[in-house]
Amino acid sequence: MSYLLTGKTAKWELVVGLEVHCQIISQAKLFSNSSTLFGLDPNSSVSFIDASLPGVLPRLNKFAVEQAIKTGLALNGTINLVSYFDRKHYFYPDSPFGYQITQFYKPIMENGSLTIELEGGTEKNININRLHIEQDAGKLLHEYHPNKSFVDLNRAGVGLMEIVSDPDLRSIEEVAAYVNNLRSLVRALGTCDANMDEGSMRCDVNISVRKLGEEFRTRVEVKNVNSVKFIQKAIEYEANLQIETWEQGLVVQQETKLFDSASGKTYSLRSKEEASDYRYVRDPDLMPLSLDANYVASLKESLPELPHKKKLRFINDYGLNVYDATLISSDTAYANFFEDALMAQDNKLKNPKMMASWLTTNLFAFLNKEGISLENSKVTPIMLAELVDLVESQVISGKIAKDVFETMWLEGKNAKTIVEAKGLQQITNTKELEAIVNQLCNDNEDKITSIKAGKDKLLGWFVVQVMQVTKGKANPEIVNVLLRKKIFGK
Amino acid sequence: MTDINKLMQFSQIRIDEHIHEKLNNKINQLLEWVQCLDEVDTTNVEPMFSVNDYFGNVLENLREDTPNKVSLQKEILQNTPDKEDVFICVPKVIK
Amino acid sequence: MNLTNFTLKEASKKLQSKEISSLELTTAYIESSKKLKPLNIYITETFEQALKQATAADTRYSKGQPLSPIDGIPIGVKDIFLTKGIKTTNASKFLSNFIAPYESTVTNNLLNAGYVCLGKINMDEFAMGSDNLSSFYGAVINPWVGEDKKERVAGGSSGGSAAGVAAKAFCAALGTDTGGSIRQPASFTGTVGLKPTYGTCSRYGIVAFASSLDQAGPITRTVTDNAMLLQHMAGYDNQDSSMKPFQTPNYASKIGKSIKGLKIGLVKEYLDVSLPECVKKNFNRAIKFLQEEGAEIVEVSLPRSKYALPIYYIIAPAEASSNLARFDGVRYGNRAKADNIEDLYFNSRGEGWGFEVKLRVLVGTYNLLHENFGKFIHATKVRRLITEDFSNAFAKVDAILTPTTNSEAFPLHEKVNNSIERYFSDFFTVTANLTGLPAINIPMGLSDNNLPLGIQLIGNYYEEPELYQIAYMLEQKADFKLL
């Protein structure tokens, strides 16, 4: 099923490949021992190596390599047991060496893939060409001074994993799914926190268009797009621009562009001729990186359950619907909360679907309203488990439970405590309810006549009345049964 | 054989006009001289970027992931030609 | 008795026996250095600090607790080594105001051994050159003057270090060698200069020229001195990822041992190289000496050795252009006037370097361009072939004997018409850098002009003790008279 763009003269297929840069979670940088902490005083986590002073030499961080291997394995890639480090030369103030240490000729991982889910439940495999390790650049700040730009090298030298997909993406939906899945994956692994706002995950988008069945046409690279929304907008704009160009009989130029979020347009970078020849050459300061096959195998075994697999398990074992399964499995924190809550339940009639629903509908709503993350949730897994237990065992009704939840959130009290204090237990005593039903029916014979005549809707009125009398605590199912028995005799 | 201007651009070095010719001649002289390498047969020979390649040496003693907590900000900025507070300054870069 | 006349070994002994003090020794060298000012050996004198270091050494000697046999010995340090708190210029305008914020591993090792640093020594700018004429601080003048009374170059790029040792401005010196930059100036000045096996001395803190070729080494008056100094320079450093862990041997352990039965290789392909008569004569003398001491002369073939110099001039500039990309005037170094970022780079790099450096960076950039990269890779393959040739030779011999360079020291003011000719000065030396093998210059005799001529011994990997063993024997036989 392809998603086609309609031009003036033909239908066009979108072709997108992504190069995603993920900052490696590690305490120290890739080739030096300065800290990777975000938000420090400018130029305070910069070593002599990061500042590329004369005479310095790089030394590779073992843990950063491990993080990259784990990510490569999780992406089903082949880990190259021998890989090399190369220098990519370009001049820019945020690049202290005048080159970036990267892996051009032989990266640490090749031939991986990432599965994405599309609407309608279909799955698609996106091929990942390579994953390699490289240095991040420093930061240039332009707003602090009228004629100067400021250089902060705190970020220079932080390790990055560059994950390069094949141009397999064919729609904006696929692109969004790919980015989100990749985010989930690296976060689940703990190898990158994939925070696009903070820049720990950045995307370069390669966009081209073609008519169905054609070879690939020229692609344009849009660099450093830092949100899924902007990626989508950039693709939309650029693809349409390219279609216009082709349809006018002109040729799309291979260019590097940036995306301006304000205008929603892509625009060319000032052309730097020398930028097009990076003079990639082996870094003579670093010997090849050689990995032991057993070591790589043991890392593979140590991988946590990945989001995709977790999602399938939630659907198969817990019976969750696709939406809830996808959402909860997309983040390890959510999944852990969910499963911790399930485990904490007393109720042997555990209903995971109900728990999932409480989590995604109620808990998330409160988190979003207050703009806080799950780790700061005022309702813990144990507290939620207790509440769901009460609902599942029919001690309280679902409706009342919603109020109880709010109270739990606002006052931090346990569900049981709240229910007992407010006397919210559901009334299930048949005799008690029967008495109320009977009384109600006797007082409203005219309505009963109408119901028997066919106005079924009035049954609801009776239920509402019973609920009012019982302050919402009557068990609605039992009330319904009793009403029908009274009115219809069955 | 060589375009001095192109090389200047890639090397980011300003060379005065009056030595362009001298430089060009020297470069061409060198390039011509090394052409004798064309006669060497290197079929099936692996590149050697360092003697380490010759011996198949690989990286050892990778660094532990322990960050240095001491700021070197002062030392880093010590030789900086233009700085404002704790920033290194360059003429405004226009994108 | 002028204290500067003692070799490092002699001075060390006298310091230990408290016959002399480091303060006396250092003062003598400072006086000597001052008198030698016209030779332009120093870029930065660190005499005050040296006196303090000497005093500290004397305290240790008085307690009978010297840090090492070189404790208190005054040494000159090529201005390519970063020495903390001291200006480190690499003989360039670019770094003329650069104060090193950290200490190189090699000089740190020497500090731990108690050496006295007399100063930062003149050299070719950014270590590029064979005559020490390209320094921003002016040429170094060879203390040797030939019969024709012309001023001579000291060689390069470690010209100042070699000249200083020969002239006795200091007891010994540190140099670096990328294509012959220790051995050739040692040959021109009648001193002993070793380029150790690649990976022997840490490159951390040495301004990089060509990373896979650079190596630090000692320049001294005698072979024994050389081993004593190397002992405290060398050692595995995990900060240098191009070093393999290894145990430093006792470098002097084989000095004085007989060389009977050792096999010395003569390169068949070098026999036809056109050389001045005196160089040939000198070389043959060395062969004779070795035979007299019982060594066996064996012919070896290095079929691809003639390509060593051309591939060096592809590989070295290419690596240099990459290592010099960091010099932009942004974070350190002399920044040129510029209104925009492009000019900042272009002008700083244009103004900061002399002709030689710029030439090599341009050539290097050229070699790495995509369209020429195939040629670069080809050169690295030829490098492997040459290394194979040497490995094959070392299956048959213990060392290889060659002239160090093809002439006596050039006149200072000689016009060089063809720079390729000047490059041939490195013909015999570049192979040791390309292959990583250790090689040493030993002063052998004098040219017709009464200028020093040296010979080179190339050893097998990590076999410096054996190299010193043979070198010592040659030194004894040659009985070269120092200045």
PDB file of C-alpha atoms in Angstrom, chain B residues 1-4 6-15 19 22-23 26-27 29-31 33-42 44-55 57-61 75-82 88-94, chain C residues 97-99 198 212 236 241-242 244-245 306-307 309-311 313-314 329-333 335 338-341 343-347 349-350 353 355 358-359 361-363 365-366 369 371 375 377-378 380-385 387-388 391 418-420 423 434-435 461:
ATOM      1  CA  MET B   1      47.775  19.842 -12.673  1.00  0.00           C
ATOM      2  CA  THR B   2      46.660  21.527  -9.511  1.00  0.00           C
ATOM      3  CA  ASP B   3      44.242  24.333  -8.888  1.00  0.00           C
ATOM      4  CA  ILE B   4      45.859  26.384  -6.147  1.00  0.00           C
ATOM      5  CA  LYS B   6      40.766  24.958  -4.920  1.00  0.00           C
ATOM      6  CA  LEU B   7      43.479  23.687  -2.589  1.00  0.00           C
ATOM      7  CA  MET B   8      43.483  26.960  -0.714  1.00  0.00           C
ATOM      8  CA  GLN B   9      39.756  26.592  -0.244  1.00  0.00           C
ATOM      9  CA  PHE B  10      39.959  23.044   1.052  1.00  0.00           C
ATOM     10  CA  SER B  11      42.909  23.826   3.311  1.00  0.00           C
ATOM     11  CA  GLN B  12      41.438  27.158   4.454  1.00  0.00           C
ATOM     12  CA  ILE B  13      44.792  28.880   4.030  1.00  0.00           C
ATOM     13  CA  ARG B  14      45.154  32.291   2.441  1.00  0.00           C
ATOM     14  CA  ILE B  15      48.163  32.351   0.152  1.00  0.00           C
ATOM     15  CA  ILE B  19      53.840  33.048  -4.137  1.00  0.00           C
ATOM     16  CA  LYS B  22      56.269  29.261  -6.669  1.00  0.00           C
ATOM     17  CA  LEU B  23      53.924  27.092  -4.656  1.00  0.00           C
ATOM     18  CA  LYS B  26      56.791  23.046  -6.111  1.00  0.00           C
ATOM     19  CA  ILE B  27      53.563  21.101  -5.769  1.00  0.00           C
ATOM     20  CA  GLN B  29      57.291  19.100  -9.102  1.00  0.00           C
ATOM     21  CA  LEU B  30      56.456  16.869  -6.163  1.00  0.00           C
ATOM     22  CA  LEU B  31      53.452  15.291  -7.814  1.00  0.00           C
ATOM     23  CA  TRP B  33      58.204  12.973  -8.990  1.00  0.00           C
ATOM     24  CA  VAL B  34      55.916  10.593  -7.101  1.00  0.00           C
ATOM     25  CA  GLN B  35      54.386   9.287 -10.291  1.00  0.00           C
ATOM     26  CA  CYS B  36      57.092   6.610 -10.299  1.00  0.00           C
ATOM     27  CA  LEU B  37      54.888   4.773  -7.804  1.00  0.00           C
ATOM     28  CA  ASP B  38      52.515   3.854 -10.591  1.00  0.00           C
ATOM     29  CA  GLU B  39      54.906   1.107 -11.657  1.00  0.00           C
ATOM     30  CA  VAL B  40      54.548  -0.811  -8.360  1.00  0.00           C
ATOM     31  CA  ASP B  41      52.117  -3.716  -8.438  1.00  0.00           C
ATOM     32  CA  THR B  42      49.978  -3.659  -5.296  1.00  0.00           C
ATOM     33  CA  ASN B  44      46.052  -8.025  -3.230  1.00  0.00           C
ATOM     34  CA  VAL B  45      48.107  -5.851  -0.919  1.00  0.00           C
ATOM     35  CA  GLU B  46      46.300  -4.356   2.078  1.00  0.00           C
ATOM     36  CA  PRO B  47      46.872  -0.699   2.936  1.00  0.00           C
ATOM     37  CA  MET B  48      49.162   0.003   5.864  1.00  0.00           C
ATOM     38  CA  PHE B  49      48.247   3.144   7.787  1.00  0.00           C
ATOM     39  CA  SER B  50      50.741   2.508  10.567  1.00  0.00           C
ATOM     40  CA  VAL B  51      53.108  -0.214  11.723  1.00  0.00           C
ATOM     41  CA  ASN B  52      50.256  -1.320  13.975  1.00  0.00           C
ATOM     42  CA  ASP B  53      48.387  -2.426  10.867  1.00  0.00           C
ATOM     43  CA  TYR B  54      51.360  -4.487   9.810  1.00  0.00           C
ATOM     44  CA  PHE B  55      51.237  -6.441  13.052  1.00  0.00           C
ATOM     45  CA  ASN B  57      47.552  -4.627  16.526  1.00  0.00           C
ATOM     46  CA  VAL B  58      44.180  -3.612  17.913  1.00  0.00           C
ATOM     47  CA  LEU B  59      43.026  -1.146  20.567  1.00  0.00           C
ATOM     48  CA  GLU B  60      43.820  -2.202  24.110  1.00  0.00           C
ATOM     49  CA  ASN B  61      43.230  -0.587  27.486  1.00  0.00           C
ATOM     50  CA  GLU B  75      43.238  26.138  31.498  1.00  0.00           C
ATOM     51  CA  ILE B  76      41.162  25.708  28.352  1.00  0.00           C
ATOM     52  CA  LEU B  77      40.508  29.441  28.084  1.00  0.00           C
ATOM     53  CA  GLN B  78      44.036  30.396  29.092  1.00  0.00           C
ATOM     54  CA  ASN B  79      45.297  30.615  25.515  1.00  0.00           C
ATOM     55  CA  THR B  80      42.033  31.727  23.892  1.00  0.00           C
ATOM     56  CA  PRO B  81      42.588  34.822  21.742  1.00  0.00           C
ATOM     57  CA  ASP B  82      39.049  36.158  22.143  1.00  0.00           C
ATOM     58  CA  ILE B  88      35.214  31.278  23.211  1.00  0.00           C
ATOM     59  CA  CYS B  89      34.382  33.943  20.645  1.00  0.00           C
ATOM     60  CA  VAL B  90      34.492  34.028  16.885  1.00  0.00           C
ATOM     61  CA  PRO B  91      33.087  36.546  14.424  1.00  0.00           C
ATOM     62  CA  LYS B  92      29.366  36.056  14.049  1.00  0.00           C
ATOM     63  CA  VAL B  93      28.616  32.972  12.003  1.00  0.00           C
ATOM     64  CA  ILE B  94      25.737  33.503   9.631  1.00  0.00           C
TER      65      ILE B  94
ATOM     66  CA  ASN C  97      52.389  32.921  22.461  1.00  0.00           C
ATOM     67  CA  PHE C  98      51.107  29.498  23.406  1.00  0.00           C
ATOM     68  CA  ILE C  99      51.699  28.471  27.020  1.00  0.00           C
ATOM     69  CA  TYR C 198      57.444   3.328  16.788  1.00  0.00           C
ATOM     70  CA  SER C 212      52.082   7.178  12.094  1.00  0.00           C
ATOM     71  CA  TYR C 236      53.970   2.512  27.646  1.00  0.00           C
ATOM     72  CA  SER C 241      46.214   4.663  21.703  1.00  0.00           C
ATOM     73  CA  SER C 242      48.770   3.989  18.987  1.00  0.00           C
ATOM     74  CA  LYS C 244      51.045  -1.324  22.343  1.00  0.00           C
ATOM     75  CA  PRO C 245      51.795  -2.244  25.961  1.00  0.00           C
ATOM     76  CA  LYS C 306      63.621   3.130  -3.744  1.00  0.00           C
ATOM     77  CA  TYR C 307      59.953   3.994  -3.414  1.00  0.00           C
ATOM     78  CA  LEU C 309      61.003   8.568  -0.329  1.00  0.00           C
ATOM     79  CA  PRO C 310      58.154   9.166  -2.806  1.00  0.00           C
ATOM     80  CA  ILE C 311      55.597   7.424  -0.594  1.00  0.00           C
ATOM     81  CA  TYR C 313      56.091  12.568   0.474  1.00  0.00           C
ATOM     82  CA  ILE C 314      52.559  11.375  -0.087  1.00  0.00           C
ATOM     83  CA  GLY C 329      43.117  30.556  15.814  1.00  0.00           C
ATOM     84  CA  VAL C 330      39.785  29.907  17.530  1.00  0.00           C
ATOM     85  CA  ARG C 331      40.746  28.290  20.815  1.00  0.00           C
ATOM     86  CA  TYR C 332      44.475  29.051  20.948  1.00  0.00           C
ATOM     87  CA  GLY C 333      47.265  30.277  18.736  1.00  0.00           C
ATOM     88  CA  ARG C 335      44.466  34.776  15.556  1.00  0.00           C
ATOM     89  CA  ALA C 338      39.031  38.916  10.605  1.00  0.00           C
ATOM     90  CA  ASP C 339      35.528  40.278  10.320  1.00  0.00           C
ATOM     91  CA  ASN C 340      33.995  37.003   9.417  1.00  0.00           C
ATOM     92  CA  ILE C 341      34.569  33.406  10.308  1.00  0.00           C
ATOM     93  CA  ASP C 343      38.675  35.113   7.083  1.00  0.00           C
ATOM     94  CA  LEU C 344      39.490  34.055  10.609  1.00  0.00           C
ATOM     95  CA  TYR C 345      40.452  30.613   9.358  1.00  0.00           C
ATOM     96  CA  PHE C 346      42.046  31.677   6.094  1.00  0.00           C
ATOM     97  CA  ASN C 347      44.059  34.530   7.535  1.00  0.00           C
ATOM     98  CA  ARG C 349      46.350  29.828   8.875  1.00  0.00           C
ATOM     99  CA  GLY C 350      47.844  31.968   6.146  1.00  0.00           C
ATOM    100  CA  TRP C 353      52.719  29.440   9.048  1.00  0.00           C
ATOM    101  CA  PHE C 355      56.117  28.496   3.273  1.00  0.00           C
ATOM    102  CA  LYS C 358      51.793  25.682   3.925  1.00  0.00           C
ATOM    103  CA  LEU C 359      53.299  23.716   1.047  1.00  0.00           C
ATOM    104  CA  VAL C 361      49.439  21.127   4.095  1.00  0.00           C
ATOM    105  CA  LEU C 362      48.359  21.926   0.549  1.00  0.00           C
ATOM    106  CA  VAL C 363      50.064  18.828  -0.849  1.00  0.00           C
ATOM    107  CA  THR C 365      45.083  18.123   1.314  1.00  0.00           C
ATOM    108  CA  TYR C 366      45.533  17.380  -2.358  1.00  0.00           C
ATOM    109  CA  LEU C 369      40.914  14.626  -1.976  1.00  0.00           C
ATOM    110  CA  GLU C 371      39.849  12.094  -6.727  1.00  0.00           C
ATOM    111  CA  LYS C 375      46.906   7.202  -5.109  1.00  0.00           C
ATOM    112  CA  ILE C 377      45.903   4.209  -0.663  1.00  0.00           C
ATOM    113  CA  HIS C 378      48.317   2.895  -3.267  1.00  0.00           C
ATOM    114  CA  THR C 380      50.053   2.921   1.855  1.00  0.00           C
ATOM    115  CA  LYS C 381      50.132  -0.425   0.097  1.00  0.00           C
ATOM    116  CA  VAL C 382      53.662   0.216  -1.125  1.00  0.00           C
ATOM    117  CA  ARG C 383      54.448   1.041   2.509  1.00  0.00           C
ATOM    118  CA  ARG C 384      53.410  -2.492   3.432  1.00  0.00           C
ATOM    119  CA  LEU C 385      55.570  -3.931   0.661  1.00  0.00           C
ATOM    120  CA  THR C 387      57.913  -3.161   5.434  1.00  0.00           C
ATOM    121  CA  GLU C 388      57.774  -6.722   4.133  1.00  0.00           C
ATOM    122  CA  SER C 391      61.004  -8.070   7.621  1.00  0.00           C
ATOM    123  CA  ASN C 418      65.413  21.856  -6.909  1.00  0.00           C
ATOM    124  CA  SER C 419      63.697  21.043  -3.633  1.00  0.00           C
ATOM    125  CA  ILE C 420      63.412  17.404  -4.627  1.00  0.00           C
ATOM    126  CA  TYR C 423      64.417  15.868  -0.049  1.00  0.00           C
ATOM    127  CA  LEU C 434      57.586   4.132   7.376  1.00  0.00           C
ATOM    128  CA  THR C 435      58.327   0.695   8.809  1.00  0.00           C
ATOM    129  CA  TYR C 461      61.485  -3.931  16.303  1.00  0.00           C
TER     130      TYR C 461
END
